[in-house]
């Protein structure tokens, strides 16, 4: 059927499908990039992007290089009390087992439009040592706050873990998850991936500094000035 012959409803549906397909392809591309960059051992990471009233997220148990756009799962609502049976198409693929903390991050921070979760090495090492990342470097401000906080341990898929993520992501865009990994969110999928890479680099640097034993931190006022400068000039160009 040509576009001209479509009713308005059909055209809206076709447009929606196109948008979803484009976003799903971008999620797959970022998943493959994450694997190729060595940011996620095995297939332990997951990626999502806001879509309509909910979000699209990678499915559980499908290798990234075998993902197809229609396997990317649509969680239709951010509501806590929404019946799980109605949250996604039960006849299709199941979402990542960590979908609940993606929802918690979207609930917590409206500026976050996409999320990357990985078990990247150095972020995970610090998270297993029970350490947050303090402002030893000005780029900590890229994560939106003066520290990259540590969410206390709770088993994956639990409400307790989601509640911890919600608290941490309210004031910032990235956090470490104790005995687990990291979560980074931004305005686009590409920026969320870039932030996850920044968090991993900062974790590596902080880990190395801890070996030296004398970590010097930036003051509150120095960090305030960095946040201000990021607002003015755009953090991605610094
Ligand atoms: Zn995980």
Coordinates of N, CA and C and ligand atoms in Angstrom, one line a residue:
X1 N 0.9 -1.2 0.0 CA 0.0 0.0 0.0 C 0.9 1.3 0.0
X2 N 0.5 2.2 -0.9 CA 1.3 3.4 -0.9 C 1.0 4.3 0.3
X3 N 1.9 5.2 0.7 CA 1.7 6.1 1.8 C 0.4 6.9 1.6
X4 N 0.1 7.3 0.4 CA -1.0 8.2 0.1 C -2.3 7.5 0.4
X5 N -2.4 6.1 0.2 CA -3.6 5.4 0.4 C -3.8 5.0 1.9
X6 N -2.8 5.2 2.7 CA -2.9 4.9 4.1 C -3.8 5.9 4.8
X7 N -4.6 5.4 5.8 CA -5.3 6.3 6.7 C -4.3 6.9 7.6
X8 N -4.8 7.9 8.3 CA -3.9 8.6 9.3 C -3.5 7.7 10.4
X9 N -4.4 6.8 10.8 CA -4.0 5.8 11.9 C -2.9 4.9 11.4
X10 N -3.1 4.4 10.1 CA -2.1 3.5 9.6 C -0.8 4.2 9.4
X11 N -0.8 5.5 9.0 CA 0.4 6.2 8.8 C 1.1 6.4 10.2
X12 N 0.3 6.7 11.2 CA 0.9 6.9 12.6 C 1.5 5.6 13.0
X13 N 0.8 4.5 12.8 CA 1.4 3.2 13.2 C 2.7 2.9 12.4
X14 N 2.7 3.2 11.1 CA 3.9 2.9 10.3 C 5.0 3.8 10.8
X15 N 4.8 5.0 11.2 CA 5.8 5.9 11.7 C 6.4 5.4 13.0
X16 N 5.5 4.9 13.9 CA 5.9 4.4 15.2 C 6.8 3.2 15.0
X17 N 6.4 2.3 14.0 CA 7.2 1.1 13.8 C 8.6 1.5 13.3
X18 N 8.6 2.5 12.4 CA 9.9 3.0 11.9 C 10.8 3.5 13.0
X19 N 10.2 4.4 13.9 CA 10.9 5.0 15.0 C 11.5 3.9 15.9
X20 N 10.6 2.9 16.2 CA 11.0 1.8 17.1 C 12.2 1.0 16.5
X21 N 12.0 0.7 15.2 CA 13.0 0.0 14.5 C 14.4 0.7 14.5
X22 N 14.3 2.0 14.2 CA 15.6 2.8 14.2 C 16.3 2.8 15.5
X23 N 15.5 3.0 16.6 CA 16.0 3.0 18.0 C 16.6 1.6 18.3
X24 N 15.8 0.5 17.9 CA 16.3 -0.8 18.2 C 17.6 -1.1 17.5
X25 N 17.7 -0.7 16.3 CA 19.0 -0.9 15.6 C 20.1 -0.2 16.2
X26 N 19.9 1.0 16.8 CA 20.9 1.8 17.5 C 21.3 1.1 18.8
X27 N 20.3 0.5 19.5 CA 20.6 -0.3 20.7 C 21.5 -1.5 20.3
X28 N 21.2 -2.2 19.2 CA 22.0 -3.3 18.8 C 23.5 -2.9 18.5
X29 N 23.6 -1.7 17.7 CA 24.9 -1.3 17.3 C 25.7 -0.9 18.6
X30 N 25.1 -0.3 19.6 CA 25.8 0.1 20.8 C 26.2 -1.2 21.6
X31 N 25.4 -2.2 21.6 CA 25.6 -3.4 22.3 C 26.9 -4.1 21.7
X32 N 26.9 -4.1 20.3 CA 28.1 -4.8 19.6 C 29.3 -3.9 19.9
X33 N 29.2 -2.6 19.9 CA 30.4 -1.7 20.2 C 30.9 -2.0 21.6
X34 N 29.9 -2.2 22.6 CA 30.3 -2.4 24.0 C 31.1 -3.7 24.1
X35 N 30.7 -4.7 23.4 CA 31.4 -6.0 23.4 C 32.8 -5.9 22.8
X36 N 32.8 -5.2 21.6 CA 34.1 -5.1 20.8 C 35.1 -4.3 21.6
X37 N 34.6 -3.3 22.4 CA 35.6 -2.5 23.2 C 36.0 -3.2 24.5
X38 N 35.5 -4.4 24.7 CA 35.9 -5.1 25.9 C 35.3 -4.5 27.2
X39 N 34.1 -3.8 27.0 CA 33.5 -3.2 28.2 C 32.6 -4.2 28.9
X40 N 32.3 -5.3 28.4 CA 31.4 -6.3 29.0 C 31.8 -7.7 28.9
X41 N 32.2 -8.4 30.0 CA 32.6 -9.8 29.8 C 31.4 -10.6 29.5
X42 N 31.5 -11.6 28.6 CA 30.4 -12.4 28.1 C 29.3 -11.5 27.6
X43 N 28.1 -11.7 28.0 CA 27.0 -10.8 27.6 C 26.3 -10.3 28.8
X44 N 27.1 -9.8 29.7 CA 26.6 -9.4 31.0 C 26.0 -8.0 31.0
X45 N 26.2 -7.2 30.0 CA 25.7 -5.8 29.9 C 24.3 -5.8 29.3
X46 N 23.7 -4.7 29.5 CA 22.4 -4.4 28.8 C 22.2 -2.9 28.6
X47 N 21.4 -2.6 27.5 CA 21.3 -1.3 27.1 C 19.8 -1.0 26.8
X48 N 19.4 0.3 27.2 CA 18.0 0.6 26.9 C 17.9 2.1 26.4
X49 N 16.7 2.4 25.9 CA 16.5 3.8 25.5 C 15.0 4.1 25.7
X50 N 14.7 5.3 26.2 CA 13.3 5.7 26.4 C 12.6 5.6 25.1
X51 N 11.3 5.1 25.1 CA 10.5 5.0 23.9 C 9.0 5.1 24.4
X52 N 8.3 6.1 23.8 CA 6.9 6.3 24.2 C 6.8 6.5 25.7
X53 N 5.9 5.7 26.4 CA 5.8 5.9 27.8 C 6.7 5.0 28.7
X54 N 7.5 4.2 28.0 CA 8.4 3.3 28.7 C 9.8 3.3 28.0
X55 N 10.3 2.2 27.7 CA 11.6 2.1 27.1 C 11.8 0.8 26.3
X56 N 12.8 0.8 25.4 CA 13.2 -0.4 24.7 C 14.5 -0.9 25.4
X57 N 14.6 -2.2 25.5 CA 15.8 -2.8 26.2 C 16.2 -4.1 25.6
X58 N 17.5 -4.4 25.6 CA 18.0 -5.7 25.1 C 17.4 -6.8 25.8
X59 N 17.1 -7.9 25.1 CA 16.5 -9.1 25.7 C 17.5 -9.9 26.5
X60 N 17.0 -10.8 27.3 CA 17.9 -11.7 28.0 C 18.3 -12.9 27.1
X61 N 19.6 -13.3 27.3 CA 20.1 -14.5 26.7 C 20.3 -14.6 25.2
X62 N 20.4 -13.4 24.5 CA 20.7 -13.4 23.1 C 22.0 -12.7 22.9
X63 N 23.0 -13.4 22.3 CA 24.3 -12.8 22.0 C 24.1 -11.5 21.2
X64 N 24.9 -10.5 21.5 CA 24.7 -9.1 20.8 C 24.7 -9.2 19.3
X65 N 25.7 -10.0 18.8 CA 25.8 -10.1 17.3 C 24.8 -10.9 16.6
X66 N 23.9 -11.5 17.4 CA 22.7 -12.2 16.8 C 21.4 -11.4 17.0
X67 N 21.5 -10.3 17.6 CA 20.2 -9.5 17.9 C 19.6 -9.0 16.7
X68 N 18.2 -9.1 16.6 CA 17.4 -8.5 15.5 C 16.6 -7.4 16.2
X69 N 16.2 -6.3 15.4 CA 15.5 -5.2 16.0 C 14.2 -5.7 16.6
X70 N 13.5 -6.7 16.1 CA 12.2 -7.1 16.7 C 12.4 -7.9 18.0
X71 N 13.6 -8.2 18.3 CA 13.9 -8.9 19.6 C 14.1 -8.0 20.7
X72 N 14.3 -6.7 20.4 CA 14.5 -5.7 21.4 C 13.1 -5.5 22.1
X73 N 13.1 -5.6 23.4 CA 11.8 -5.6 24.1 C 11.3 -4.2 24.5
X74 N 10.0 -4.0 24.3 CA 9.4 -2.7 24.6 C 8.7 -2.9 26.0
X75 N 9.3 -2.2 27.0 CA 8.6 -2.1 28.3 C 7.7 -0.9 28.2
X76 N 6.4 -1.1 28.3 CA 5.4 -0.1 27.8 C 5.2 1.0 28.9
X77 N 5.6 0.8 30.1 CA 5.2 1.8 31.2 C 6.4 1.9 32.2
X78 N 6.4 3.1 32.8 CA 7.4 3.2 33.9 C 6.7 3.1 35.3
X79 N 5.4 2.8 35.2 CA 4.6 2.7 36.5 C 5.0 1.5 37.3
X80 N 5.2 1.7 38.6 CA 5.6 0.6 39.5 C 4.5 -0.5 39.6
X81 N 3.2 0.0 39.7 CA 2.2 -1.0 40.0 C 1.5 -1.6 38.7
X82 N 2.2 -1.4 37.6 CA 1.7 -2.0 36.3 C 1.9 -3.5 36.3
X83 N 0.9 -4.3 36.0 CA 0.9 -5.7 36.0 C 2.0 -6.2 35.0
X84 N 2.9 -7.0 35.5 CA 4.1 -7.5 34.7 C 3.6 -8.2 33.4
X85 N 2.5 -8.8 33.4 CA 1.9 -9.5 32.3 C 1.6 -8.5 31.1
X86 N 1.4 -7.3 31.5 CA 1.0 -6.3 30.5 C 2.2 -5.4 30.2
X87 N 3.3 -5.6 30.8 CA 4.4 -4.7 30.6 C 5.2 -4.8 29.3
X88 N 5.2 -6.1 28.8 CA 5.8 -6.3 27.5 C 5.0 -7.5 26.9
X89 N 5.3 -7.6 25.6 CA 4.6 -8.7 24.8 C 5.1 -10.1 25.3
X90 N 4.2 -10.8 26.0 CA 4.6 -12.0 26.6 C 4.9 -13.2 25.6
X91 N 4.5 -12.9 24.4 CA 4.7 -14.0 23.3 C 6.1 -13.8 22.7
X92 N 6.7 -12.7 23.0 CA 8.0 -12.5 22.4 C 9.2 -12.7 23.3
X93 N 10.3 -12.0 23.1 CA 11.5 -12.2 23.9 C 11.3 -11.6 25.3
X94 N 12.0 -12.1 26.3 CA 11.9 -11.6 27.7 C 13.0 -10.5 27.7
X95 N 12.7 -9.4 28.5 CA 13.7 -8.3 28.7 C 14.9 -8.8 29.5
X96 N 16.0 -8.1 29.5 CA 17.1 -8.3 30.4 C 16.6 -8.5 31.8
X97 N 17.2 -9.4 32.5 CA 16.7 -9.6 33.9 C 17.0 -8.4 34.8
X98 N 17.7 -7.4 34.3 CA 18.0 -6.2 35.0 C 17.1 -5.0 34.6
X99 N 16.0 -5.3 33.9 CA 15.1 -4.2 33.4 C 14.6 -3.3 34.5
X100 N 14.4 -3.9 35.7 CA 13.8 -3.1 36.8 C 14.7 -1.9 37.2
X101 N 16.0 -2.0 37.2 CA 16.8 -0.9 37.6 C 16.9 0.1 36.5
X102 N 16.7 -0.3 35.2 CA 16.6 0.7 34.1 C 15.4 1.5 34.4
X103 N 14.3 0.9 34.7 CA 13.0 1.6 35.0 C 13.3 2.6 36.1
X104 N 13.9 2.1 37.2 CA 14.2 3.0 38.3 C 15.0 4.2 38.0
X105 N 16.0 4.1 37.1 CA 16.8 5.2 36.7 C 16.0 6.2 35.8
X106 N 15.1 5.7 35.0 CA 14.3 6.6 34.2 C 13.3 7.3 35.1
X107 N 12.8 6.6 36.1 CA 11.9 7.3 37.0 C 12.6 8.4 37.8
X108 N 13.9 8.1 38.1 CA 14.6 9.0 39.0 C 15.1 10.3 38.3
X109 N 15.4 10.2 37.0 CA 16.1 11.3 36.4 C 15.6 11.5 34.9
X110 N 14.8 12.6 34.8 CA 14.1 12.9 33.5 C 15.1 13.2 32.4
X111 N 16.3 13.7 32.7 CA 17.2 14.0 31.7 C 17.9 12.8 31.0
X112 N 17.7 11.6 31.7 CA 18.3 10.4 31.1 C 17.3 9.8 30.1
X113 N 17.8 9.7 28.9 CA 17.0 9.1 27.8 C 17.5 7.7 27.3
X114 N 18.7 7.4 27.8 CA 19.3 6.1 27.4 C 20.2 5.6 28.5
X115 N 20.4 4.3 28.7 CA 21.2 3.7 29.8 C 22.1 2.6 29.3
X116 N 23.3 2.6 29.8 CA 24.2 1.5 29.5 C 24.6 0.9 30.9
X117 N 24.4 -0.5 31.0 CA 24.8 -1.2 32.2 C 25.9 -2.2 31.8
X118 N 27.0 -2.2 32.5 CA 28.1 -3.2 32.2 C 28.7 -3.7 33.4
X119 N 29.5 -4.8 33.3 CA 30.3 -5.3 34.4 C 31.8 -5.0 34.0
X120 N 32.0 -3.8 33.5 CA 33.4 -3.4 33.0 C 34.4 -3.6 34.2
X121 N 35.6 -4.0 33.8 CA 36.5 -4.5 34.9 C 36.8 -3.6 36.1
X122 N 37.3 -2.3 35.8 CA 37.7 -1.5 36.9 C 36.6 -0.9 37.7
X123 N 35.5 -0.6 37.0 CA 34.3 -0.2 37.8 C 33.8 -1.3 38.7
X124 N 33.9 -2.5 38.2 CA 33.4 -3.7 39.0 C 34.4 -3.9 40.1
X125 N 35.7 -3.8 39.9 CA 36.7 -4.0 41.0 C 36.4 -3.0 42.1
X126 N 36.2 -1.7 41.8 CA 35.9 -0.8 42.9 C 34.6 -1.1 43.6
X127 N 33.6 -1.5 42.8 CA 32.2 -1.8 43.3 C 32.3 -3.0 44.2
X128 N 33.2 -4.0 43.9 CA 33.4 -5.1 44.8 C 34.2 -4.8 46.0
X129 N 35.0 -3.7 46.0 CA 35.7 -3.3 47.1 C 34.9 -2.4 48.0
X130 N 33.7 -2.1 47.6 CA 32.8 -1.2 48.3 C 33.2 0.2 48.3
X131 N 33.7 0.7 47.1 CA 34.2 2.0 47.0 C 33.4 2.8 46.0
X132 N 33.0 4.1 46.4 CA 32.5 5.0 45.4 C 33.7 5.7 44.7
X133 N 33.5 6.5 43.7 CA 34.6 7.2 43.1 C 34.5 8.7 43.5
X134 N 35.5 9.2 44.3 CA 35.4 10.6 44.7 C 36.0 11.5 43.7
X135 N 35.9 12.8 43.9 CA 36.4 13.8 42.9 C 37.9 13.9 42.8
X136 N 38.6 12.9 42.4 CA 40.0 12.9 42.3 C 40.4 13.6 41.0
X137 N 39.4 13.6 40.0 CA 39.7 14.2 38.7 C 38.4 15.0 38.3
X138 N 38.6 16.1 37.6 CA 37.5 17.0 37.3 C 36.4 16.3 36.4
X139 N 36.8 15.2 35.7 CA 35.8 14.5 34.8 C 34.8 13.8 35.6
X140 N 34.9 13.6 36.9 CA 33.9 13.0 37.7 C 32.6 13.8 37.5
X141 N 32.7 15.1 37.2 CA 31.5 16.0 37.0 C 30.7 15.5 35.7
X142 N 31.4 14.8 34.8 CA 30.6 14.3 33.6 C 29.5 13.4 34.0
X143 N 29.6 12.8 35.2 CA 28.5 11.9 35.7 C 27.5 12.7 36.5
X144 N 27.6 14.0 36.5 CA 26.5 14.9 37.0 C 26.6 15.3 38.5
X145 N 27.5 14.7 39.2 CA 27.6 15.0 40.7 C 29.1 15.1 41.1
X146 N 29.3 15.2 42.4 CA 30.7 15.4 42.9 C 31.3 14.0 43.1
X147 N 30.5 13.0 43.2 CA 31.1 11.6 43.3 C 30.3 10.7 42.4
X148 N 30.9 9.6 42.0 CA 30.1 8.5 41.4 C 29.8 7.5 42.5
X149 N 28.5 7.5 42.9 CA 28.1 6.8 44.2 C 28.1 5.3 44.0
X150 N 28.1 4.6 45.2 CA 28.0 3.2 45.2 C 26.6 2.8 45.7
X151 N 25.9 2.0 44.9 CA 24.6 1.5 45.3 C 24.9 0.2 46.2
X152 N 24.3 0.1 47.4 CA 24.6 -1.0 48.2 C 24.1 -2.3 47.5
X153 N 24.8 -3.4 47.9 CA 24.5 -4.7 47.2 C 23.1 -5.2 47.5
X154 N 22.4 -5.6 46.4 CA 21.2 -6.4 46.5 C 21.2 -7.2 45.3
X155 N 20.5 -8.4 45.3 CA 20.6 -9.3 44.2 C 19.9 -8.7 43.0
X156 N 20.5 -9.1 41.8 CA 19.9 -8.5 40.5 C 18.5 -8.8 40.4
X157 N 17.7 -7.9 39.8 CA 16.3 -8.1 39.6 C 15.5 -7.8 40.8
X158 N 16.1 -7.4 41.9 CA 15.3 -7.1 43.1 C 14.8 -5.7 43.2
X159 N 13.8 -5.5 44.0 CA 13.2 -4.1 44.2 C 14.2 -3.3 45.1
X160 N 14.9 -4.0 46.0 CA 15.9 -3.4 46.8 C 17.0 -2.7 46.0
X161 N 17.5 -3.4 44.9 CA 18.5 -2.9 44.0 C 17.9 -1.7 43.2
X162 N 16.7 -1.9 42.7 CA 16.1 -0.7 42.0 C 15.9 0.5 42.9
X163 N 15.6 0.3 44.1 CA 15.4 1.4 45.1 C 16.7 2.1 45.3
X164 N 17.8 1.3 45.4 CA 19.1 1.9 45.5 C 19.5 2.7 44.3
X165 N 19.3 2.2 43.1 CA 19.6 2.9 41.9 C 18.8 4.2 41.8
X166 N 17.5 4.1 42.2 CA 16.7 5.3 42.1 C 17.3 6.4 42.9
X167 N 17.7 6.1 44.1 CA 18.3 7.2 45.0 C 19.6 7.7 44.3
X168 N 20.4 6.9 43.8 CA 21.7 7.3 43.3 C 21.6 8.1 42.0
X169 N 20.6 7.7 41.2 CA 20.5 8.4 39.8 C 19.6 9.6 39.9
X170 N 19.0 9.9 41.1 CA 18.2 11.1 41.2 C 19.1 12.4 41.1
X171 N 20.3 12.3 41.7 CA 21.2 13.4 41.7 C 22.3 13.3 40.7
X172 N 22.4 12.3 39.9 CA 23.5 12.1 38.9 C 23.1 11.2 37.8
X173 N 24.1 10.9 37.0 CA 23.9 10.1 35.7 C 24.6 8.8 35.7
X174 N 25.4 8.5 36.8 CA 26.1 7.2 36.8 C 26.3 6.7 38.2
X175 N 26.4 5.4 38.4 CA 26.7 4.9 39.7 C 27.3 3.5 39.6
X176 N 28.0 3.1 40.6 CA 28.5 1.8 40.7 C 27.5 0.9 41.5
X177 N 27.5 -0.3 41.2 CA 26.6 -1.3 41.9 C 27.4 -2.3 42.7
X178 N 27.3 -2.3 44.0 CA 28.2 -3.1 44.8 C 28.2 -4.6 44.4
X179 N 29.4 -5.2 44.3 CA 29.5 -6.6 43.9 C 28.8 -6.9 42.5
X180 N 28.9 -5.9 41.6 CA 28.1 -6.1 40.4 C 28.7 -5.4 39.2
X181 N 28.6 -4.0 39.1 CA 29.1 -3.3 37.9 C 28.8 -1.9 38.0
X182 N 28.5 -1.3 36.8 CA 28.2 0.1 36.7 C 27.0 0.4 35.9
X183 N 26.4 1.6 36.1 CA 25.2 2.0 35.2 C 25.5 3.5 34.9
X184 N 25.3 3.8 33.6 CA 25.5 5.2 33.1 C 24.3 5.6 32.2
X185 N 23.8 6.8 32.4 CA 22.7 7.3 31.6 C 23.0 8.7 31.1
X186 N 22.4 8.9 29.9 CA 22.6 10.2 29.2 C 21.4 10.5 28.3
X187 N 21.6 11.6 27.6 CA 20.5 12.1 26.7 C 20.3 11.3 25.4
X188 N 21.4 10.6 25.0 CA 21.3 9.7 23.8 C 22.1 8.4 24.1
X189 N 21.8 7.4 23.2 CA 22.5 6.2 23.4 C 24.1 6.3 23.3
X190 N 24.5 7.1 22.3 CA 25.9 7.3 22.1 C 26.5 8.0 23.3
X191 N 25.9 9.0 23.8 CA 26.4 9.7 25.0 C 26.4 8.8 26.2
X192 N 25.4 7.9 26.4 CA 25.4 7.0 27.5 C 26.5 6.1 27.4
X193 N 26.8 5.6 26.2 CA 28.0 4.7 26.0 C 29.3 5.4 26.3
X194 N 29.4 6.7 25.9 CA 30.6 7.5 26.2 C 30.8 7.7 27.7
X195 N 29.7 7.9 28.4 CA 29.8 8.1 29.8 C 30.2 6.8 30.5
X196 N 29.7 5.6 30.0 CA 30.1 4.3 30.6 C 31.6 4.1 30.4
X197 N 32.1 4.6 29.3 CA 33.6 4.5 29.0 C 34.3 5.4 29.9
X198 N 33.8 6.6 30.1 CA 34.5 7.6 31.0 C 34.5 7.0 32.5
X199 N 33.4 6.4 32.9 CA 33.3 5.8 34.3 C 34.4 4.7 34.4
X200 N 34.5 3.9 33.4 CA 35.4 2.8 33.4 C 36.9 3.4 33.5
X201 N 37.2 4.4 32.7 CA 38.5 5.0 32.7 C 38.8 5.6 34.1
X202 N 37.8 6.4 34.6 CA 38.0 7.0 35.9 C 38.2 5.9 37.0
X203 N 37.5 4.8 36.9 CA 37.6 3.7 37.9 C 39.0 3.1 37.8
X204 N 39.5 3.0 36.6 CA 40.9 2.5 36.4 C 41.9 3.4 37.0
X205 N 41.8 4.7 36.7 CA 42.7 5.7 37.3 C 42.6 5.7 38.8
X206 N 41.4 5.7 39.3 CA 41.3 5.8 40.8 C 41.9 4.5 41.4
X207 N 41.7 3.4 40.8 CA 42.3 2.1 41.3 C 43.8 2.2 41.4
X208 N 44.4 2.8 40.3 CA 45.8 3.0 40.3 C 46.3 4.0 41.3
X209 N 45.5 5.0 41.5 CA 45.9 6.0 42.6 C 45.9 5.4 43.9
X210 N 44.9 4.5 44.2 CA 44.8 3.8 45.5 C 46.1 3.0 45.8
X211 N 46.7 2.5 44.7 CA 48.0 1.8 44.9 C 49.1 2.7 45.4
X212 N 49.1 4.0 45.0 CA 50.0 5.0 45.4 C 49.8 5.4 46.9
X213 N 48.5 5.3 47.3 CA 48.2 5.5 48.7 C 47.9 6.9 49.1
X214 N 48.1 7.9 48.2 CA 47.9 9.3 48.6 C 47.0 10.0 47.6
X215 N 45.7 9.8 47.7 CA 44.8 10.4 46.7 C 44.4 11.8 47.1
X216 N 44.6 12.8 46.2 CA 44.2 14.1 46.5 C 42.9 14.4 45.8
X217 N 42.0 15.1 46.5 CA 40.7 15.3 45.9 C 40.4 16.8 45.7
X218 N 39.6 17.1 44.7 CA 39.2 18.4 44.4 C 38.2 18.8 45.5
X219 N 38.2 20.1 45.8 CA 37.3 20.6 46.8 C 35.9 20.8 46.2
X220 N 34.9 21.1 47.1 CA 33.5 21.3 46.7 C 33.4 22.5 45.7
X221 N 34.2 23.6 46.1 CA 34.1 24.8 45.2 C 34.8 24.5 43.9
X222 N 35.8 23.8 43.9 CA 36.5 23.4 42.6 C 35.6 22.6 41.7
X223 N 34.8 21.7 42.3 CA 33.9 20.9 41.5 C 32.7 21.7 41.1
X224 N 32.3 22.6 41.9 CA 31.2 23.5 41.5 C 31.6 24.3 40.3
X225 N 32.8 24.8 40.2 CA 33.3 25.5 39.1 C 33.3 24.7 37.8
X226 N 33.7 23.4 38.0 CA 33.7 22.5 36.8 C 32.3 22.2 36.3
X227 N 31.3 22.0 37.2 CA 29.9 21.8 36.8 C 29.4 23.0 36.0
X228 N 29.8 24.2 36.5 CA 29.4 25.4 35.9 C 30.0 25.5 34.4
X229 N 31.2 25.2 34.3 CA 31.9 25.2 33.0 C 31.3 24.2 32.0
X230 N 31.0 23.0 32.5 CA 30.3 22.0 31.7 C 29.0 22.5 31.1
X231 N 28.3 23.2 32.0 CA 27.0 23.8 31.5 C 27.2 24.8 30.4
X232 N 28.2 25.6 30.5 CA 28.4 26.7 29.6 C 29.0 26.2 28.3
X233 N 29.9 25.3 28.3 CA 30.7 24.9 27.1 C 30.3 23.5 26.6
X234 N 29.6 22.8 27.4 CA 29.2 21.4 26.9 C 30.3 20.4 27.3
X235 N 30.0 19.5 28.1 CA 31.1 18.6 28.6 C 31.7 17.7 27.5
X236 N 31.0 17.4 26.5 CA 31.5 16.5 25.5 C 32.7 17.1 24.7
X237 N 32.9 18.4 24.8 CA 34.0 19.0 24.0 C 35.2 19.3 24.9
X238 N 35.1 19.0 26.2 CA 36.2 19.3 27.0 C 37.3 18.2 27.0
Ligands
LIG1 ZN1 24.5 -6.7 35.6

